[in-house]
CSV table of C-alpha atoms in Angstrom, one decimal:
chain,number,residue,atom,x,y,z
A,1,UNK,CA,5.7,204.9,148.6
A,2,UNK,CA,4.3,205.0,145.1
A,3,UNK,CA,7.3,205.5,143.8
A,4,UNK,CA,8.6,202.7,145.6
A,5,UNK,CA,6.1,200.9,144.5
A,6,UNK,CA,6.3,201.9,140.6
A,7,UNK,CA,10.3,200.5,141.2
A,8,UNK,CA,9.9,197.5,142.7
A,9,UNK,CA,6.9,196.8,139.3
A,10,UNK,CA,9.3,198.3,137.1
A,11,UNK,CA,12.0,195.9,138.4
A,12,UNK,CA,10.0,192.7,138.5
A,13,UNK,CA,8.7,194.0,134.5
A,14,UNK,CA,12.3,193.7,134.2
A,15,UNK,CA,13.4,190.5,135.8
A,16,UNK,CA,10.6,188.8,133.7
A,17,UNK,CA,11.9,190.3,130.3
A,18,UNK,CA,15.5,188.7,131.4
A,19,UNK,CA,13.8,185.1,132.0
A,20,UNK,CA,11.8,185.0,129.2
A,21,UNK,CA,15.1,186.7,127.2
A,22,UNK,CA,17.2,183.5,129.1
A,23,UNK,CA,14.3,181.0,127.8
A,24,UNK,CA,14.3,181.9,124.3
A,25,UNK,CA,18.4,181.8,124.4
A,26,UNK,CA,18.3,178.6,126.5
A,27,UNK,CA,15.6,177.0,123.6
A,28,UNK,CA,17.8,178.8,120.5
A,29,UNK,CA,20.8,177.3,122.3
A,30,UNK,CA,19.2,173.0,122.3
A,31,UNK,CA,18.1,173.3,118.7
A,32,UNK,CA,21.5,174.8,118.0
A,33,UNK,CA,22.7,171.7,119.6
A,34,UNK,CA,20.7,169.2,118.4
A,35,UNK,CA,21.3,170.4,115.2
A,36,UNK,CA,24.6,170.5,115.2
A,37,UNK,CA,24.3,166.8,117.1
A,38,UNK,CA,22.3,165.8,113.8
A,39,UNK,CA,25.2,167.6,110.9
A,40,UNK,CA,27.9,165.8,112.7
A,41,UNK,CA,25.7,162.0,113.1
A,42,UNK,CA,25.0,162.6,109.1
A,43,UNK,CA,28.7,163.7,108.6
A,44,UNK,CA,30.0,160.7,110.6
A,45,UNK,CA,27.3,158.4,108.8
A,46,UNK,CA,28.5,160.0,105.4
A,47,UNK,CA,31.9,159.0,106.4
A,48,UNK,CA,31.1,155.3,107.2
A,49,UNK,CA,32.1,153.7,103.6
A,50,UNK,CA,35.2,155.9,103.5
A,51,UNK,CA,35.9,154.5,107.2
A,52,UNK,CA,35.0,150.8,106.2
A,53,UNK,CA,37.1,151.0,102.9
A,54,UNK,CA,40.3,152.4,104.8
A,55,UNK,CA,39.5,149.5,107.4
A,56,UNK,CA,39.6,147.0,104.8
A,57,UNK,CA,42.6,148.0,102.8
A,58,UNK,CA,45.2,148.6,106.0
A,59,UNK,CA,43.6,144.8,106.7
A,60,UNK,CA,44.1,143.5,103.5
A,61,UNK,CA,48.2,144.9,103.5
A,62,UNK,CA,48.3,143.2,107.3
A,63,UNK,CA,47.2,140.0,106.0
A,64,UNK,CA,49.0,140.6,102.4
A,65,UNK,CA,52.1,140.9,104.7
A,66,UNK,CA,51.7,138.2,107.4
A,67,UNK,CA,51.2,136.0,104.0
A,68,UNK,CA,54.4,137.5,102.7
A,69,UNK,CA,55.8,136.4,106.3
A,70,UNK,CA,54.8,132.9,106.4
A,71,UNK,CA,55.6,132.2,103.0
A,72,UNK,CA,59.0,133.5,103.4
A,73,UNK,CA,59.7,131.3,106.9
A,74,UNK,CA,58.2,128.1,105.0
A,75,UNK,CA,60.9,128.9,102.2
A,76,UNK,CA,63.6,129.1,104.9
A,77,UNK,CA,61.9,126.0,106.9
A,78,UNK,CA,61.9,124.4,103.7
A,79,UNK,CA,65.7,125.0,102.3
A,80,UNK,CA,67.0,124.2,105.7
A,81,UNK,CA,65.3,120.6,105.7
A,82,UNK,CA,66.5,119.6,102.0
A,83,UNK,CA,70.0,120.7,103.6
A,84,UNK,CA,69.5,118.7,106.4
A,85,UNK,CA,68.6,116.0,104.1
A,86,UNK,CA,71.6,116.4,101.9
A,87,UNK,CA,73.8,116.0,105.1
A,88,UNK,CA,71.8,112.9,106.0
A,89,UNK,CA,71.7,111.5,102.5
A,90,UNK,CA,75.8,112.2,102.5
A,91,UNK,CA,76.7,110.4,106.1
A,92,UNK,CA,73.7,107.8,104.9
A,93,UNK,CA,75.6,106.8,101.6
A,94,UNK,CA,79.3,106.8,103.8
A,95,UNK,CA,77.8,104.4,106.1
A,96,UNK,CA,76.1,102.3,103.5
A,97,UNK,CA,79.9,102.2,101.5
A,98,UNK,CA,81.6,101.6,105.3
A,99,UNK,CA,79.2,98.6,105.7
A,100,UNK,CA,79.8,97.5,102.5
A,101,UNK,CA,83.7,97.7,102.2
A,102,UNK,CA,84.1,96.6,105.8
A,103,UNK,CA,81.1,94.4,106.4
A,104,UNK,CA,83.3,93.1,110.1
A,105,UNK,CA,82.4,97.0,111.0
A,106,UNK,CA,78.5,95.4,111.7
């Protein structure tokens, strides 16, 4: 019965020494964590410039482009209206030298 005894103390000694072993690993474990939380936060926030910069130059090309764009469908806009001009300015004159040669053609 002592013996039994002496065990079941020995065994409870024992269980304690694992929780208190599973605290301390459990605590080493949450400071690991948060300071790992805290090297990636200050890695991320040492990162910010480098993300803002990159931001601002692939937004810069987008609108250096879509400038690029516009500019080029004005100039297209724009050469197809001084054609369309010319062709008006042509049948414009005919007519004018039709009226004039043949002014019954009123």
């Amino acid at each position: 019965m002592e013996d039994e005894l002496q065990r079941l103390l020995d065994a409870e000694l024992q269980a304690e020494a694992l929780v208190k072993e599973a605290e301390l690993e459990r605590e080493h474990m949450i400071r690991q964590a948060l300071e790992d939380a805290r090297t990636a936060e200050a890695q991320f926030e040492a990162r910010l410039p480098e993300l803002r910069n990159s931001f601002l130059e692939k937004a810069e090309e987008r609108a250096v482009q879509a400038v690029a764009e516009q500019a080029r469908r004005y100039e297209e806009r724009r050469a197809q209206l001084t054609r369309l001009g010319r062709d008006r300015e042509e049948e414009a004159i005919q007519a004018a030298i039709r009226v004039l040669t043949d002014p019954d053609r009123l």
